[in-house]
Amino acid sequence: MTIKPILPPEAWAVIETRSHDPFAWLGAHEHPKGGVIVRALKPRAAKLTLLPEEGKAQEMTRVEGTDLFETHWKKGAFDKAYRLSIENHEG
């Protein structure tokens, strides 16, 4: 039996390609507890690193058992302009 991670229904809709608006969940969004959460769905990626236009690069965390990656930034430390560095399993 496979146990799915605990995620809200809108996250599963994105992961399972059922969402009509995936970017309502993916990308950079204000976090309810402060700061910014950045999410990316990258099948076959081994590692994702968020590269902000200004500031320090930050490795994103894979949500176990999915192709969803996310990271949290403190308020004021991230202005939402970013790129992603993607590594596959070959490097």
Short mmCIF file of C-alpha atoms in Angstrom, two decimals, residues 49-59 73-74 76-83:
data_model
loop_
_atom_site.label_atom_id
_atom_site.label_comp_id
_atom_site.label_asym_id
_atom_site.label_seq_id
_atom_site.Cartn_x
_atom_site.Cartn_y
_atom_site.Cartn_z
CA THR A 49 17.63 25.06 -7.01
CA LEU A 50 15.85 28.40 -6.88
CA LEU A 51 18.02 31.25 -8.17
CA PRO A 52 16.54 34.60 -7.13
CA GLU A 53 17.35 37.68 -9.18
CA GLU A 54 18.91 39.05 -6.00
CA GLY A 55 20.01 37.00 -3.02
CA LYS A 56 21.35 33.55 -2.29
CA ALA A 57 20.42 30.39 -4.23
CA GLN A 58 18.32 27.91 -2.27
CA GLU A 59 17.82 24.20 -2.93
CA TRP A 73 11.56 32.43 1.75
CA LYS A 74 11.35 34.96 4.55
CA GLY A 76 11.61 40.75 2.25
CA ALA A 77 14.29 38.23 1.25
CA PHE A 78 12.69 37.42 -2.10
CA ASP A 79 11.04 39.65 -4.68
CA LYS A 80 9.48 36.87 -6.82
CA ALA A 81 11.87 37.31 -9.80
CA TYR A 82 13.71 33.98 -10.08
CA ARG A 83 15.01 31.19 -12.28
#
